[in-house]
CSV table of C-alpha atoms and ligand atoms in Angstrom, one decimal:
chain,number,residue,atom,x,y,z
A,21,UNK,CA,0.0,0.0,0.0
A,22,UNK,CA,1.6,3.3,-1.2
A,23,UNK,CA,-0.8,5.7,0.0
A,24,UNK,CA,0.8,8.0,2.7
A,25,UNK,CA,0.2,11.1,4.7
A,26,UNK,CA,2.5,13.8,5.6
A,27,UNK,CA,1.9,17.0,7.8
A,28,UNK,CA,4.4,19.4,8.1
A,29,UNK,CA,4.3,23.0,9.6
A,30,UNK,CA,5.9,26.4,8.6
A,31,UNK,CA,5.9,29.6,9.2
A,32,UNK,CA,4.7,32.6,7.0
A,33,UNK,CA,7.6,34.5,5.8
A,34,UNK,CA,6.0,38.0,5.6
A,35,UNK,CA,3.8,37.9,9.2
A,36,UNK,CA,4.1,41.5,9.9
A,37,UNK,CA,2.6,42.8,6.4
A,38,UNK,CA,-0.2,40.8,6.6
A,39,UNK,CA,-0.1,37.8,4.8
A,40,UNK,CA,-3.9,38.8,3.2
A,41,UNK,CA,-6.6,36.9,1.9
A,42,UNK,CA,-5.1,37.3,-1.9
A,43,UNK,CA,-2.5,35.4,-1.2
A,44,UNK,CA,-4.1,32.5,0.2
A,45,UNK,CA,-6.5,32.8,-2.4
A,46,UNK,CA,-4.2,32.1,-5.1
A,47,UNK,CA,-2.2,29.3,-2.9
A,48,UNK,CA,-5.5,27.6,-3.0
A,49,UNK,CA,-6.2,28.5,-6.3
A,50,UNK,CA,-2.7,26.6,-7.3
A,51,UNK,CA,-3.2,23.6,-5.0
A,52,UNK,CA,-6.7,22.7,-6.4
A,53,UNK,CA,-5.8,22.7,-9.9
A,54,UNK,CA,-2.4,20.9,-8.9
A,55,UNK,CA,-3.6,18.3,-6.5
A,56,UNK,CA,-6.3,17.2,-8.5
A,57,UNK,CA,-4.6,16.5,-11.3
A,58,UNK,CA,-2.4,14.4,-9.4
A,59,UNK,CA,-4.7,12.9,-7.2
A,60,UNK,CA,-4.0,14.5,-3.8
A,61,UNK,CA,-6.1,15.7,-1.3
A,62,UNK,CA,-6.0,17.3,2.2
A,63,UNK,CA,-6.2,20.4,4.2
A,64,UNK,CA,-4.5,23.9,5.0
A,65,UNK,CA,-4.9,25.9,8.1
A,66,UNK,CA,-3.2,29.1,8.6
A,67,UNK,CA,-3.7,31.7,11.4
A,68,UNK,CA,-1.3,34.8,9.9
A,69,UNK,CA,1.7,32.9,12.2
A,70,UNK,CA,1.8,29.2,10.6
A,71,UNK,CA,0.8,26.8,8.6
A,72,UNK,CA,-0.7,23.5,9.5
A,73,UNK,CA,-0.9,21.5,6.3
A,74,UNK,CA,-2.0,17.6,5.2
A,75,UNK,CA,-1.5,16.4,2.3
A,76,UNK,CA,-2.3,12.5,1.3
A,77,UNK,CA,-2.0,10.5,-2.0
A,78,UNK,CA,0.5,8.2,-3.5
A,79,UNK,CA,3.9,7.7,-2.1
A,80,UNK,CA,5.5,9.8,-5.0
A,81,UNK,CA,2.9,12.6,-5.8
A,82,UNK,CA,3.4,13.6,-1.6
A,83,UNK,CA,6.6,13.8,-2.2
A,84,UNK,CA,6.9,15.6,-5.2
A,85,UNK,CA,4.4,18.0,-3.9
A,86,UNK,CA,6.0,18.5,-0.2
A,87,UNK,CA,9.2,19.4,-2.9
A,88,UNK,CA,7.3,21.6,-5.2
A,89,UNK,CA,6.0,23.1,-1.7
A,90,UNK,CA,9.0,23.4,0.1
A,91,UNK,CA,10.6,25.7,-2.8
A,92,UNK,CA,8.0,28.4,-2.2
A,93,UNK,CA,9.7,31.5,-0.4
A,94,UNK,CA,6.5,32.4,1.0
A,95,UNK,CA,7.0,30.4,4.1
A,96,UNK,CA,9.6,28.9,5.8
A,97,UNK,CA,11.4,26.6,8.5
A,98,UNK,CA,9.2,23.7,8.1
A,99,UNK,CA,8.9,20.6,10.0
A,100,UNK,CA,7.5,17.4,9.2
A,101,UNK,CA,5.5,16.0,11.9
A,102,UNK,CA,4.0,13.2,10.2
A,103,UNK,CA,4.8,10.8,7.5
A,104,UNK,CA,2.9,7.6,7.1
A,105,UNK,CA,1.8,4.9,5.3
A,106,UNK,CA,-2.0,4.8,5.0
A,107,UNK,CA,-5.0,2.7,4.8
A,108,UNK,CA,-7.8,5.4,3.9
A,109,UNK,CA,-7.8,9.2,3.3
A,110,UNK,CA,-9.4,11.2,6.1
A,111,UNK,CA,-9.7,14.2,3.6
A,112,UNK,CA,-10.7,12.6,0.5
A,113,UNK,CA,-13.5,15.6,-0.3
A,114,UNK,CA,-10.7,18.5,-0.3
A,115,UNK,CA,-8.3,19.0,-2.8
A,116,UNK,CA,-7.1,21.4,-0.5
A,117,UNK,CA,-9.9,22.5,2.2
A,118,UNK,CA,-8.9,25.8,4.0
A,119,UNK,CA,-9.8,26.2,7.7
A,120,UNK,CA,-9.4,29.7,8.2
A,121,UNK,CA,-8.1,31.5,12.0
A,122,UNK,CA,-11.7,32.0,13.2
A,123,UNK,CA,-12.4,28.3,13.1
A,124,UNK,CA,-9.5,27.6,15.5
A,125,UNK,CA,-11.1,28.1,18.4
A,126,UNK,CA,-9.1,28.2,21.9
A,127,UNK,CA,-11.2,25.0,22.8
A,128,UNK,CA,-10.1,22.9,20.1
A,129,UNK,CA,-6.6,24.3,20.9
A,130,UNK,CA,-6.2,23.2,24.5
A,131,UNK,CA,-8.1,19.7,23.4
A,132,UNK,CA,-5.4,18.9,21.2
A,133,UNK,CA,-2.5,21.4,22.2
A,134,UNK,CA,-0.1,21.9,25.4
A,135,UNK,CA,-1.6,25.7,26.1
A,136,UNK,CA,-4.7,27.5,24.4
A,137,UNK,CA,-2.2,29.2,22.2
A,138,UNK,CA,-1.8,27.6,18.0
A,139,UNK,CA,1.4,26.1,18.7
A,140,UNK,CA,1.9,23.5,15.6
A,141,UNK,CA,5.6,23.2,16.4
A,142,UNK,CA,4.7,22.0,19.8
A,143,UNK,CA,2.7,19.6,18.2
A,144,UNK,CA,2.6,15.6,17.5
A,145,UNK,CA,1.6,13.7,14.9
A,146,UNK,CA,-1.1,12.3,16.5
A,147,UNK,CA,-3.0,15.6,17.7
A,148,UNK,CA,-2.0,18.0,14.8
A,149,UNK,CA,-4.1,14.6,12.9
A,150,UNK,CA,-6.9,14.6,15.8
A,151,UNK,CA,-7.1,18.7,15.6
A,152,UNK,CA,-7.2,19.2,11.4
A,153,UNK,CA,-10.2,16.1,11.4
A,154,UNK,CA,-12.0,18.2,14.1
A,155,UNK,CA,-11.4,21.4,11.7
A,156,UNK,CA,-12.8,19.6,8.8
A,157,UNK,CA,-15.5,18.6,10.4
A,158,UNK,CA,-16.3,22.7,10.4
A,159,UNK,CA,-16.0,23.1,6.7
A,160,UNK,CA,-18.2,20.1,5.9
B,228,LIG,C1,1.6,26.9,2.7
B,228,LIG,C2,1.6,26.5,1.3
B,228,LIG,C3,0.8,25.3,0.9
B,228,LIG,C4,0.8,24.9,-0.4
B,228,LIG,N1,0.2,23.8,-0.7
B,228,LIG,C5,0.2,23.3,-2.0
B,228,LIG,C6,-0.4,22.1,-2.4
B,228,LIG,O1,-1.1,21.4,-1.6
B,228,LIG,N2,-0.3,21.7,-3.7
B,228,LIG,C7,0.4,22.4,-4.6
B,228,LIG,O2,0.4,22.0,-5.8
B,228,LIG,N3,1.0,23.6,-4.3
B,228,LIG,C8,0.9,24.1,-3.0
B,228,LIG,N4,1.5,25.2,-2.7
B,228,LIG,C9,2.1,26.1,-3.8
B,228,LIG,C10,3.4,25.5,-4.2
B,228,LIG,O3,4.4,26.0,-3.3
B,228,LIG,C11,3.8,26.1,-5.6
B,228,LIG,O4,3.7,27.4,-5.7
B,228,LIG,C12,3.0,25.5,-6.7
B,228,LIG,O5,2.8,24.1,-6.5
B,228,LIG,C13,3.5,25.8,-8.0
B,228,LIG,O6,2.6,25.3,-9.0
B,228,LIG,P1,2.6,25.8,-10.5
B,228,LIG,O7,4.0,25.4,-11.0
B,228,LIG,O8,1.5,25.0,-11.1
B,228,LIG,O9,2.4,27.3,-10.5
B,228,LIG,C14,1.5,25.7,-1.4
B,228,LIG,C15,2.2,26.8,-1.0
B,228,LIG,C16,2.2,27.2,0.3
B,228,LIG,C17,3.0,28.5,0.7
């Protein structure tokens, strides 16, 4: 079985000029039209400080696309926090699915974080999975 998860988190490059609404647009915008076409799906949450992103498929499309991903200057120091071979999707209706900062609510921060602060360095495998399934039940 060569269908894998990976879930990595960065940090936006420009935070203090407002990383806007545009841009994310036209990540999303690029991600659709990529992922579909090579059969990925998954799920982007950002709150202006990081990102939170999964992205599942075949072996070799997630890790072309972490690649292509990890080339664009518009973030920065990422970390892989999970890599894994997989059974079924858990995203399989989002190409890419955005959660945006108002649906990462303090609650669902303290269920699955250390503090009630978005800390997705601070995070595991395990919970940064637990917290994006909670977050796409919102967008459902
Ligand atoms: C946080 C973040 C998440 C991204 N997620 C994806 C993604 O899931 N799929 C994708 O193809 N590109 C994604 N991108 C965009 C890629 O970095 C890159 O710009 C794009 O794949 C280039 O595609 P193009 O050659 O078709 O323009 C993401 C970029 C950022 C900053």
């Amino acid at each position: 079985m060569y269908l894998v998860r990976l879930i990595y988190t960065s940090r936006v490059t420009r935070e203090n000029d407002a990383f806007g609404p545009e841009e994310i647009s036209s990540i999303l915008e690029t991600s659709k039209r990529n992922n579909q076409k090579h059969h990925i799906t998954g799920l982007l949450c950002f709150n202006r400080k990081y990102f939170l992103q999964s992205i599942e498929g075949s072996r070799h499309e997630v890790n072309k696309a972490y690649e292509r991903i990890m080339r664009d200057s518009r973030h920065h120091d990422a970390v892989i926090l999970g890599y894994e071979e997989i059974s079924e999707r858990a995203f399989s209706n989002w190409h890419m699915g955005f959660i945006p900062e108002s649906s990462v609510t303090k609650e669902l921060i303290t269920q699955f974080g250390l503090t009630d602060e978005f800390e997705p360095y601070k995070m595991n495998a395990e919970s940064a999975l637990g917290m994006l399934k909670a977050l796409k039940s919102l967008i459902e």
